[in-house]
Amino acid sequence: MRDSFASRIGMVLATAGSAVGLGNVWRFPYMTGENGGAAFILIYIACIFMLGMPGMISEFIVGRHSQANAVRAYTSLSGGRRGWGLIGVLGVVTGLTILGFYSVVAGWCLDYLGVSLVGGLRGDAASVERYFSDFTSKAWQPALLAIAFLVITHLVVVRGVQRGIERASKVLMPLLFILLIIIVVSSCMLPGAADGIRFLFYPDFSKVTHHTLLAALGQAFFSLSLGTCCLCTYASYFRRDTNLVRSATEIAFLDTLIAIMAGLMIFPAAFAVGVQPDSGPSLVFITLPNVFRQAFAAVPLLGWCIAVLFYALLVFAALTSTISMHEIGTAYFAEEHHLSRKTSASIVTVLCAILAVGCSLSFGATDSLQVMGMSLLDFCDHVTSQYMLPLGAFLTSIFLGWFISNETLRSEFTNEGTVARRLFPIYRIAIRYVVPICILLIFLDQTGLL
Ligand code: PHE
């Protein structure tokens, strides 16, 4: 019998765990910082509603209807036309590629957790910066940590949906929430924190350009795990009576709440010590250790505690996301190639470990792994988030909006007419017009054509 989520709460926590990840705690704060704060957040929330929720419901419909891995799910909903299965293939490839480079960044988080535990990262600003560049340019240590992260992910995934994924999410997600609250409260109580809070909640629309709009759309996308067939794979473990609209609303709400809380954790502390909020991707690895040290200089033990809790939080957030990416490939190899779960999970782990080692080495240890002038890590990040994710979600909305009958769609959306009937027409307009057009705009913007 095919595995499925045992409880509703387990299902919501696992799916929210996929959505909540480095995208919320690392990417969202620095994007908000770079794009002017509150105005960006408002646009981001609008994007979650306009694009994210219909996109999520679409992937849920494909997965739950077919109760199969991503490739078979698309083929079966199309009535056996194999061409549509290619959306699933794209999802599997995207999922594995993201897992390859994401585990490298997750490995850095593991290292920072270890180093902050033993009281490292306490030197001056220059030494913290040097630590990051020295560490990432080492040959084996970061690569081995990425592999370690993949192995931890593997050990959860092989145990199956109920005993592995659901159980881990039920422990990790509440833990993550508690850590977040502790750090938010400590950060907001610092003298000078009010400026950071103001930055997050008072919109300055003069900073909004069409790039802000499109950056917010792209972020909404990555953060909800849209376009990788990850949501579709998880939905294949949903029960028939799961209310898809309600679940999507809960998950989108949790994901947005946690992203905003991550902002409330980082900006008040950064403003308290006079650090500019727009330091980009290195915010978490270079700026923040300095912020923690300076902000809590009066009580070093508290500074140590907050740093340890913060990197533990990053590790937990990353883990619930890597588990979901791993599951896309594991379900695919097991079901389509008739392998045991153990064997197919091992294939995913080995493939991603090879990519992760390449990504890790390319980031500093060697110059020979450059693609189009970027390190392999940046290249994988760039190609997946800017091309493959939008393409996957675009094709899914075209598929459901234009090639699946209204009756089939309505029956899946409303659980055969029992829930959310009045919302169906809005959903249909969204996936036929709004979602594809928005994605097309992101796409044109990111290829420089707009
Ligand atoms: N949503 C995850 C995050 O915010 C990233 C992710 C992307 C997870 C695609 C699964 C699939 O970090």
Short mmCIF file of C-alpha atoms and ligand atoms in Angstrom, two decimals:
data_model
loop_
_atom_site.label_atom_id
_atom_site.label_comp_id
_atom_site.label_asym_id
_atom_site.label_seq_id
_atom_site.Cartn_x
_atom_site.Cartn_y
_atom_site.Cartn_z
CA MET A 1 0.00 0.00 0.00
CA ARG A 2 1.16 3.52 -0.81
CA ASP A 3 2.24 5.57 2.18
CA SER A 4 0.29 8.72 3.13
CA PHE A 5 0.24 11.39 5.83
CA ALA A 6 -1.40 10.03 8.96
CA SER A 7 -2.86 13.24 10.36
CA ARG A 8 -3.96 16.63 9.11
CA ILE A 9 -1.59 18.47 11.41
CA GLY A 10 1.30 16.26 10.23
CA MET A 11 0.40 17.01 6.61
CA VAL A 12 0.26 20.77 7.19
CA LEU A 13 3.51 20.80 9.17
CA ALA A 14 5.37 18.70 6.59
CA THR A 15 4.20 20.83 3.68
CA ALA A 16 4.82 24.06 5.57
CA GLY A 17 8.23 22.58 6.43
CA SER A 18 8.99 22.28 2.74
CA ALA A 19 8.00 25.90 2.19
CA VAL A 20 9.77 27.29 5.25
CA GLY A 21 13.48 27.11 4.65
CA LEU A 22 16.56 29.14 3.83
CA GLY A 23 14.20 31.04 1.52
CA ASN A 24 12.50 32.54 4.59
CA VAL A 25 15.36 32.94 7.02
CA TRP A 26 18.19 33.80 4.63
CA ARG A 27 16.77 34.99 1.30
CA PHE A 28 13.65 36.93 2.41
CA PRO A 29 15.47 39.24 4.90
CA TYR A 30 18.22 40.18 2.46
CA MET A 31 15.75 40.69 -0.41
CA THR A 32 13.64 42.91 1.88
CA GLY A 33 16.78 44.80 2.90
CA GLU A 34 17.85 45.30 -0.71
CA ASN A 35 14.38 46.31 -1.89
CA GLY A 36 13.49 48.96 0.65
CA GLY A 37 11.61 47.14 3.44
CA ALA A 38 7.86 47.38 4.03
CA ALA A 39 6.82 48.26 0.47
CA PHE A 40 8.53 45.08 -0.71
CA ILE A 41 6.74 43.06 1.97
CA LEU A 42 3.32 44.38 0.93
CA ILE A 43 3.97 43.49 -2.70
CA TYR A 44 5.31 40.11 -1.61
CA ILE A 45 2.10 39.38 0.30
CA ALA A 46 0.01 40.38 -2.72
CA CYS A 47 2.09 37.97 -4.84
CA ILE A 48 1.54 35.14 -2.38
CA PHE A 49 -2.21 35.59 -2.82
CA MET A 50 -2.29 36.24 -6.56
CA LEU A 51 0.31 33.79 -7.73
CA GLY A 52 1.38 31.57 -4.87
CA MET A 53 -1.97 30.28 -3.67
CA PRO A 54 -3.41 29.35 -7.09
CA GLY A 55 -0.04 27.81 -8.01
CA MET A 56 0.01 25.74 -4.84
CA ILE A 57 -3.57 24.56 -5.28
CA SER A 58 -2.72 23.54 -8.87
CA GLU A 59 0.17 21.35 -7.79
CA PHE A 60 -2.00 19.91 -5.02
CA ILE A 61 -4.69 19.02 -7.56
CA VAL A 62 -2.25 17.20 -9.87
CA GLY A 63 -0.69 15.23 -7.00
CA ARG A 64 -3.81 14.31 -5.09
CA HIS A 65 -5.80 13.38 -8.15
CA SER A 66 -3.24 10.83 -9.31
CA GLN A 67 -1.70 9.73 -5.98
CA ALA A 68 1.56 9.06 -7.77
CA ASN A 69 5.06 10.48 -8.24
CA ALA A 70 5.42 13.71 -10.22
CA VAL A 71 5.96 12.18 -13.67
CA ARG A 72 3.10 9.71 -13.44
CA ALA A 73 0.84 12.31 -11.84
CA TYR A 74 0.97 14.64 -14.87
CA THR A 75 0.67 11.77 -17.35
CA SER A 76 -2.30 10.26 -15.57
CA LEU A 77 -4.24 13.52 -15.14
CA SER A 78 -3.80 14.20 -18.86
CA GLY A 79 -5.45 10.84 -19.62
CA GLY A 80 -2.22 9.03 -20.44
CA ARG A 81 -0.55 11.54 -22.78
CA ARG A 82 3.10 11.07 -21.96
CA GLY A 83 4.16 14.51 -23.19
CA TRP A 84 2.62 16.14 -20.13
CA GLY A 85 4.74 13.83 -17.97
CA LEU A 86 7.69 15.98 -19.06
CA ILE A 87 6.52 18.65 -16.59
CA GLY A 88 7.09 16.01 -13.92
CA VAL A 89 10.52 15.16 -15.37
CA LEU A 90 11.40 18.86 -15.26
CA GLY A 91 10.25 18.93 -11.61
CA VAL A 92 12.42 15.94 -10.67
CA VAL A 93 15.49 17.43 -12.37
CA THR A 94 14.87 20.86 -10.78
CA GLY A 95 14.34 19.31 -7.35
CA LEU A 96 17.61 17.35 -7.53
CA THR A 97 19.55 20.35 -8.81
CA ILE A 98 18.24 22.60 -6.03
CA LEU A 99 19.02 19.90 -3.48
CA GLY A 100 22.60 19.74 -4.83
CA PHE A 101 23.45 23.39 -4.16
CA TYR A 102 21.04 23.96 -1.24
CA SER A 103 22.79 21.25 0.75
CA VAL A 104 26.07 23.16 0.35
CA VAL A 105 24.54 26.27 1.99
CA ALA A 106 22.89 24.00 4.58
CA GLY A 107 26.35 22.51 5.25
CA TRP A 108 27.69 26.04 5.91
CA CYS A 109 24.87 26.47 8.45
CA LEU A 110 25.98 23.22 10.13
CA ASP A 111 29.53 24.55 10.33
CA TYR A 112 28.37 27.88 11.76
CA LEU A 113 26.29 26.03 14.32
CA GLY A 114 29.37 24.04 15.41
CA VAL A 115 31.67 27.07 15.43
CA SER A 116 29.24 29.26 17.36
CA LEU A 117 28.71 26.43 19.86
CA VAL A 118 32.40 26.40 20.74
CA GLY A 119 32.38 30.19 20.98
CA GLY A 120 33.99 31.00 17.60
CA LEU A 121 32.88 33.97 15.45
CA ARG A 122 33.65 36.33 18.33
CA GLY A 123 36.50 38.24 16.69
CA ASP A 124 36.24 41.66 15.04
CA ALA A 125 34.33 42.33 11.80
CA ALA A 126 37.33 41.62 9.55
CA SER A 127 38.04 38.27 11.17
CA VAL A 128 34.42 37.15 10.78
CA GLU A 129 34.56 38.05 7.12
CA ARG A 130 37.87 36.24 6.73
CA TYR A 131 36.42 33.18 8.45
CA PHE A 132 33.66 32.94 5.82
CA SER A 133 35.99 33.24 2.83
CA ASP A 134 38.63 30.90 4.35
CA PHE A 135 36.03 28.30 5.21
CA THR A 136 34.20 28.31 1.87
CA SER A 137 37.43 28.12 -0.11
CA LYS A 138 38.63 24.99 1.70
CA ALA A 139 38.48 21.89 -0.46
CA TRP A 140 36.98 19.18 1.69
CA GLN A 141 35.45 20.51 4.85
CA PRO A 142 32.45 22.30 3.27
CA ALA A 143 31.97 19.47 0.76
CA LEU A 144 31.91 16.88 3.54
CA LEU A 145 29.43 18.96 5.54
CA ALA A 146 27.15 19.15 2.49
CA ILE A 147 27.36 15.35 2.18
CA ALA A 148 26.65 15.02 5.92
CA PHE A 149 23.53 17.13 5.45
CA LEU A 150 22.42 14.94 2.56
CA VAL A 151 22.98 11.81 4.64
CA ILE A 152 20.84 13.22 7.47
CA THR A 153 18.13 14.02 4.92
CA HIS A 154 18.46 10.51 3.46
CA LEU A 155 18.04 8.90 6.88
CA VAL A 156 14.72 10.69 7.36
CA VAL A 157 13.42 10.03 3.84
CA VAL A 158 14.15 6.26 3.77
CA ARG A 159 11.89 5.79 6.77
CA GLY A 160 8.92 6.71 4.62
CA VAL A 161 6.26 9.39 4.61
CA GLN A 162 4.59 8.71 7.95
CA ARG A 163 7.50 7.43 10.02
CA GLY A 164 10.16 9.65 8.44
CA ILE A 165 8.91 12.88 6.91
CA GLU A 166 5.79 13.44 9.02
CA ARG A 167 7.44 12.55 12.31
CA ALA A 168 10.49 14.73 11.67
CA SER A 169 8.30 17.69 10.68
CA LYS A 170 6.21 17.35 13.82
CA VAL A 171 9.36 17.76 15.93
CA LEU A 172 11.33 20.25 13.83
CA MET A 173 8.59 22.74 12.95
CA PRO A 174 7.42 23.53 16.51
CA LEU A 175 11.09 23.71 17.58
CA LEU A 176 11.80 26.14 14.78
CA PHE A 177 8.87 28.30 15.82
CA ILE A 178 10.00 28.41 19.45
CA LEU A 179 13.57 29.36 18.47
CA LEU A 180 12.23 32.06 16.21
CA ILE A 181 10.08 33.58 18.96
CA ILE A 182 13.00 33.61 21.42
CA ILE A 183 15.28 35.39 18.94
CA VAL A 184 12.58 37.84 17.78
CA VAL A 185 11.86 38.88 21.37
CA SER A 186 15.56 39.29 22.22
CA SER A 187 16.19 41.25 19.05
CA CYS A 188 13.20 43.59 19.47
CA MET A 189 14.16 44.39 23.07
CA LEU A 190 17.56 45.82 22.10
CA PRO A 191 17.99 49.58 22.48
CA GLY A 192 17.56 51.13 19.04
CA ALA A 193 15.49 48.20 17.73
CA ALA A 194 12.56 50.49 16.91
CA ASP A 195 14.27 51.73 13.73
CA GLY A 196 14.44 48.18 12.44
CA ILE A 197 10.78 47.60 13.23
CA ARG A 198 9.88 50.84 11.47
CA PHE A 199 11.91 49.78 8.44
CA LEU A 200 9.84 46.58 8.24
CA PHE A 201 6.39 48.09 8.76
CA TYR A 202 6.35 51.60 7.25
CA PRO A 203 6.27 51.32 3.47
CA ASP A 204 8.31 53.70 1.38
CA PHE A 205 6.75 53.41 -2.07
CA SER A 206 9.30 55.74 -3.61
CA LYS A 207 11.68 52.76 -3.66
CA VAL A 208 9.29 50.59 -5.71
CA THR A 209 10.27 49.91 -9.32
CA HIS A 210 9.15 47.15 -11.65
CA HIS A 211 12.16 45.22 -10.42
CA THR A 212 10.84 45.32 -6.86
CA LEU A 213 7.60 43.86 -8.11
CA LEU A 214 9.31 41.09 -9.98
CA ALA A 215 11.80 40.37 -7.20
CA ALA A 216 8.82 39.91 -4.88
CA LEU A 217 7.12 37.56 -7.33
CA GLY A 218 10.28 35.46 -7.66
CA GLN A 219 10.73 35.31 -3.91
CA ALA A 220 7.11 34.24 -3.35
CA PHE A 221 7.76 31.46 -5.78
CA PHE A 222 10.94 30.10 -4.27
CA SER A 223 9.58 30.41 -0.77
CA LEU A 224 6.43 28.39 -1.40
CA SER A 225 8.49 25.64 -3.15
CA LEU A 226 6.45 26.24 -6.30
CA GLY A 227 7.36 24.80 -9.67
CA THR A 228 9.50 21.84 -8.54
CA CYS A 229 6.69 19.29 -8.24
CA CYS A 230 7.54 19.18 -4.57
CA LEU A 231 4.02 20.23 -3.58
CA CYS A 232 2.62 17.83 -6.15
CA THR A 233 4.63 14.94 -4.67
CA TYR A 234 3.53 15.78 -1.11
CA ALA A 235 -0.09 16.16 -2.26
CA SER A 236 0.04 12.61 -3.60
CA TYR A 237 0.17 11.58 0.07
CA PHE A 238 -2.87 13.73 1.01
CA ARG A 239 -6.15 12.08 1.84
CA ARG A 240 -9.05 12.31 -0.59
CA ASP A 241 -11.01 14.53 1.78
CA THR A 242 -8.20 17.04 2.36
CA ASN A 243 -9.53 20.55 1.77
CA LEU A 244 -6.93 21.82 -0.72
CA VAL A 245 -7.92 25.48 -0.54
CA ARG A 246 -7.84 25.57 3.23
CA SER A 247 -4.51 23.70 3.37
CA ALA A 248 -2.93 26.05 0.82
CA THR A 249 -4.17 29.05 2.84
CA GLU A 250 -2.74 27.68 6.08
CA ILE A 251 0.61 26.84 4.53
CA ALA A 252 0.93 30.19 2.74
CA PHE A 253 0.00 31.96 5.99
CA LEU A 254 2.61 30.05 8.02
CA ASP A 255 5.27 30.60 5.38
CA THR A 256 4.61 34.36 5.25
CA LEU A 257 4.39 34.67 9.02
CA ILE A 258 7.75 32.96 9.44
CA ALA A 259 9.37 35.12 6.75
CA ILE A 260 8.15 38.29 8.50
CA MET A 261 9.30 36.95 11.85
CA ALA A 262 12.71 36.31 10.30
CA GLY A 263 12.74 39.99 9.33
CA LEU A 264 11.78 40.92 12.90
CA MET A 265 14.65 38.82 14.15
CA ILE A 266 17.28 40.32 11.88
CA PHE A 267 16.51 44.01 11.23
CA PRO A 268 15.95 45.28 14.78
CA ALA A 269 19.32 43.75 15.77
CA ALA A 270 21.02 45.10 12.64
CA PHE A 271 19.64 48.62 13.14
CA ALA A 272 20.51 48.49 16.83
CA VAL A 273 24.21 48.29 15.95
CA GLY A 274 23.97 50.57 12.91
CA VAL A 275 24.49 47.89 10.24
CA GLN A 276 22.92 48.69 6.86
CA PRO A 277 20.16 46.22 6.00
CA ASP A 278 21.14 45.78 2.37
CA SER A 279 24.26 43.66 2.62
CA GLY A 280 22.87 40.96 0.31
CA PRO A 281 23.33 37.18 0.48
CA SER A 282 26.23 37.39 2.96
CA LEU A 283 23.87 38.97 5.54
CA VAL A 284 23.46 35.73 7.46
CA PHE A 285 27.07 34.53 7.36
CA ILE A 286 29.07 37.75 7.67
CA THR A 287 26.86 40.58 8.92
CA LEU A 288 24.85 38.69 11.49
CA PRO A 289 27.69 37.17 13.57
CA ASN A 290 28.95 40.75 13.99
CA VAL A 291 25.50 42.01 14.83
CA PHE A 292 25.02 39.35 17.51
CA ARG A 293 28.42 40.03 19.05
CA GLN A 294 27.95 43.81 19.18
CA ALA A 295 24.27 43.87 20.07
CA PHE A 296 24.71 41.60 23.04
CA ALA A 297 28.16 42.89 24.03
CA ALA A 298 26.89 43.70 27.54
CA VAL A 299 25.85 40.08 28.14
CA PRO A 300 28.20 37.88 26.05
CA LEU A 301 26.52 34.69 27.25
CA LEU A 302 23.24 35.87 25.74
CA GLY A 303 25.04 36.75 22.49
CA TRP A 304 26.49 33.23 22.40
CA CYS A 305 23.08 31.70 23.08
CA ILE A 306 21.36 33.74 20.37
CA ALA A 307 24.02 32.88 17.78
CA VAL A 308 23.75 29.14 18.57
CA LEU A 309 19.94 29.23 18.48
CA PHE A 310 20.00 31.18 15.23
CA TYR A 311 22.20 28.69 13.37
CA ALA A 312 20.24 25.78 14.86
CA LEU A 313 17.14 27.45 13.45
CA LEU A 314 18.73 27.70 10.01
CA VAL A 315 19.71 24.02 10.11
CA PHE A 316 16.18 22.90 11.08
CA ALA A 317 14.55 25.12 8.46
CA ALA A 318 16.90 23.84 5.78
CA LEU A 319 16.37 20.21 6.79
CA THR A 320 12.58 20.21 6.42
CA SER A 321 13.08 21.69 2.94
CA THR A 322 15.83 19.29 1.82
CA ILE A 323 13.64 16.39 2.93
CA SER A 324 10.90 17.56 0.57
CA MET A 325 13.27 18.00 -2.37
CA HIS A 326 14.73 14.54 -1.74
CA GLU A 327 11.26 13.00 -1.71
CA ILE A 328 10.50 14.25 -5.26
CA GLY A 329 13.31 12.09 -6.69
CA THR A 330 12.92 9.21 -4.25
CA ALA A 331 9.22 8.76 -5.10
CA TYR A 332 10.01 9.02 -8.81
CA PHE A 333 12.80 6.40 -8.91
CA ALA A 334 10.93 4.02 -6.61
CA GLU A 335 7.64 4.06 -8.52
CA GLU A 336 8.73 4.56 -12.11
CA HIS A 337 11.71 2.22 -12.01
CA HIS A 338 10.26 -0.29 -9.55
CA LEU A 339 13.02 0.07 -6.97
CA SER A 340 12.86 -0.24 -3.21
CA ARG A 341 12.60 3.03 -1.30
CA LYS A 342 16.08 2.46 0.09
CA THR A 343 17.67 2.02 -3.33
CA SER A 344 15.89 4.97 -4.89
CA ALA A 345 16.73 7.24 -1.93
CA SER A 346 20.37 6.12 -2.27
CA ILE A 347 20.36 7.05 -5.97
CA VAL A 348 19.08 10.54 -5.10
CA THR A 349 21.62 10.96 -2.31
CA VAL A 350 24.55 9.89 -4.48
CA LEU A 351 23.52 12.06 -7.46
CA CYS A 352 23.04 15.10 -5.25
CA ALA A 353 26.26 14.43 -3.34
CA ILE A 354 28.22 14.50 -6.61
CA LEU A 355 26.59 17.80 -7.58
CA ALA A 356 27.08 19.19 -4.08
CA VAL A 357 30.80 18.38 -4.10
CA GLY A 358 31.11 20.16 -7.46
CA CYS A 359 29.16 23.17 -6.19
CA SER A 360 31.16 23.33 -3.01
CA LEU A 361 34.55 23.08 -4.73
CA SER A 362 33.52 25.67 -7.33
CA PHE A 363 32.82 28.24 -4.63
CA GLY A 364 36.43 28.92 -3.78
CA ALA A 365 38.65 25.85 -3.87
CA THR A 366 38.99 25.69 -7.66
CA ASP A 367 38.38 27.92 -10.65
CA SER A 368 37.91 25.04 -13.05
CA LEU A 369 34.24 24.46 -12.21
CA GLN A 370 32.92 27.69 -13.65
CA VAL A 371 29.88 27.76 -15.91
CA MET A 372 29.12 30.89 -17.91
CA GLY A 373 31.38 32.96 -15.67
CA MET A 374 29.71 31.77 -12.45
CA SER A 375 30.68 29.19 -9.86
CA LEU A 376 28.75 25.95 -10.33
CA LEU A 377 26.85 26.79 -7.12
CA ASP A 378 25.72 30.19 -8.38
CA PHE A 379 24.96 28.72 -11.77
CA CYS A 380 22.67 26.02 -10.33
CA ASP A 381 20.93 28.60 -8.13
CA HIS A 382 20.51 30.98 -11.06
CA VAL A 383 19.26 28.42 -13.58
CA THR A 384 16.79 26.77 -11.21
CA SER A 385 15.25 29.80 -9.54
CA GLN A 386 15.19 32.03 -12.58
CA TYR A 387 14.33 29.58 -15.35
CA MET A 388 13.32 26.10 -14.20
CA LEU A 389 10.95 27.05 -11.34
CA PRO A 390 9.02 29.64 -13.36
CA LEU A 391 8.86 27.27 -16.30
CA GLY A 392 7.49 24.40 -14.19
CA ALA A 393 4.78 26.57 -12.63
CA PHE A 394 3.94 28.22 -15.93
CA LEU A 395 3.46 24.85 -17.66
CA THR A 396 1.38 23.56 -14.73
CA SER A 397 -1.02 26.50 -14.89
CA ILE A 398 -1.33 26.22 -18.68
CA PHE A 399 -1.91 22.47 -18.36
CA LEU A 400 -4.65 22.80 -15.73
CA GLY A 401 -6.12 26.05 -17.03
CA TRP A 402 -6.40 25.13 -20.70
CA PHE A 403 -6.09 21.35 -21.14
CA ILE A 404 -8.04 19.83 -18.26
CA SER A 405 -11.81 19.84 -18.35
CA ASN A 406 -13.67 22.27 -16.16
CA GLU A 407 -15.56 19.40 -14.52
CA THR A 408 -12.45 17.47 -13.50
CA LEU A 409 -10.85 20.62 -12.16
CA ARG A 410 -13.96 21.70 -10.27
CA SER A 411 -14.43 18.28 -8.76
CA GLU A 412 -10.82 18.19 -7.47
CA PHE A 413 -10.90 21.80 -6.25
CA THR A 414 -14.19 21.42 -4.40
CA ASN A 415 -13.80 17.76 -3.29
CA GLU A 416 -16.74 16.83 -5.51
CA GLY A 417 -18.77 19.88 -4.73
CA THR A 418 -18.46 19.72 -0.96
CA VAL A 419 -16.05 22.61 -0.17
CA ALA A 420 -14.97 26.04 -1.45
CA ARG A 421 -17.44 26.06 -4.36
CA ARG A 422 -17.68 29.83 -4.60
CA LEU A 423 -13.93 30.22 -4.88
CA PHE A 424 -13.61 27.98 -7.92
CA PRO A 425 -14.36 30.63 -10.61
CA ILE A 426 -11.72 32.94 -9.09
CA TYR A 427 -9.20 30.11 -9.05
CA ARG A 428 -9.93 29.29 -12.68
CA ILE A 429 -9.37 32.87 -13.83
CA ALA A 430 -6.17 32.96 -11.81
CA ILE A 431 -4.65 29.88 -13.42
CA ARG A 432 -5.86 30.65 -16.93
CA TYR A 433 -4.69 34.26 -17.03
CA VAL A 434 -3.14 35.81 -13.93
CA VAL A 435 -0.56 33.17 -13.05
CA PRO A 436 0.81 32.54 -16.58
CA ILE A 437 1.00 36.26 -17.36
CA CYS A 438 2.78 37.08 -14.09
CA ILE A 439 5.26 34.27 -14.61
CA LEU A 440 5.88 35.41 -18.14
CA LEU A 441 6.68 38.85 -16.77
CA ILE A 442 9.16 37.48 -14.21
CA PHE A 443 10.71 35.44 -16.95
CA LEU A 444 11.08 38.34 -19.37
CA ASP A 445 12.47 40.50 -16.61
CA GLN A 446 15.05 37.94 -15.58
CA THR A 447 16.21 37.28 -19.09
CA GLY A 448 16.67 41.02 -19.44
CA LEU A 449 14.00 41.40 -22.10
CA LEU A 450 11.82 43.75 -20.07
N1 PHE B 1 10.81 26.75 -0.15
C1 PHE B 1 12.12 26.39 0.27
C2 PHE B 1 12.71 27.56 1.05
O1 PHE B 1 12.06 28.54 1.30
C3 PHE B 1 13.01 26.04 -0.88
C4 PHE B 1 12.46 24.98 -1.76
C5 PHE B 1 12.38 25.19 -3.11
C6 PHE B 1 12.05 23.75 -1.24
C7 PHE B 1 11.88 24.22 -3.95
C8 PHE B 1 11.55 22.74 -2.07
C9 PHE B 1 11.47 22.99 -3.41
O2 PHE B 1 13.84 27.52 1.43
#
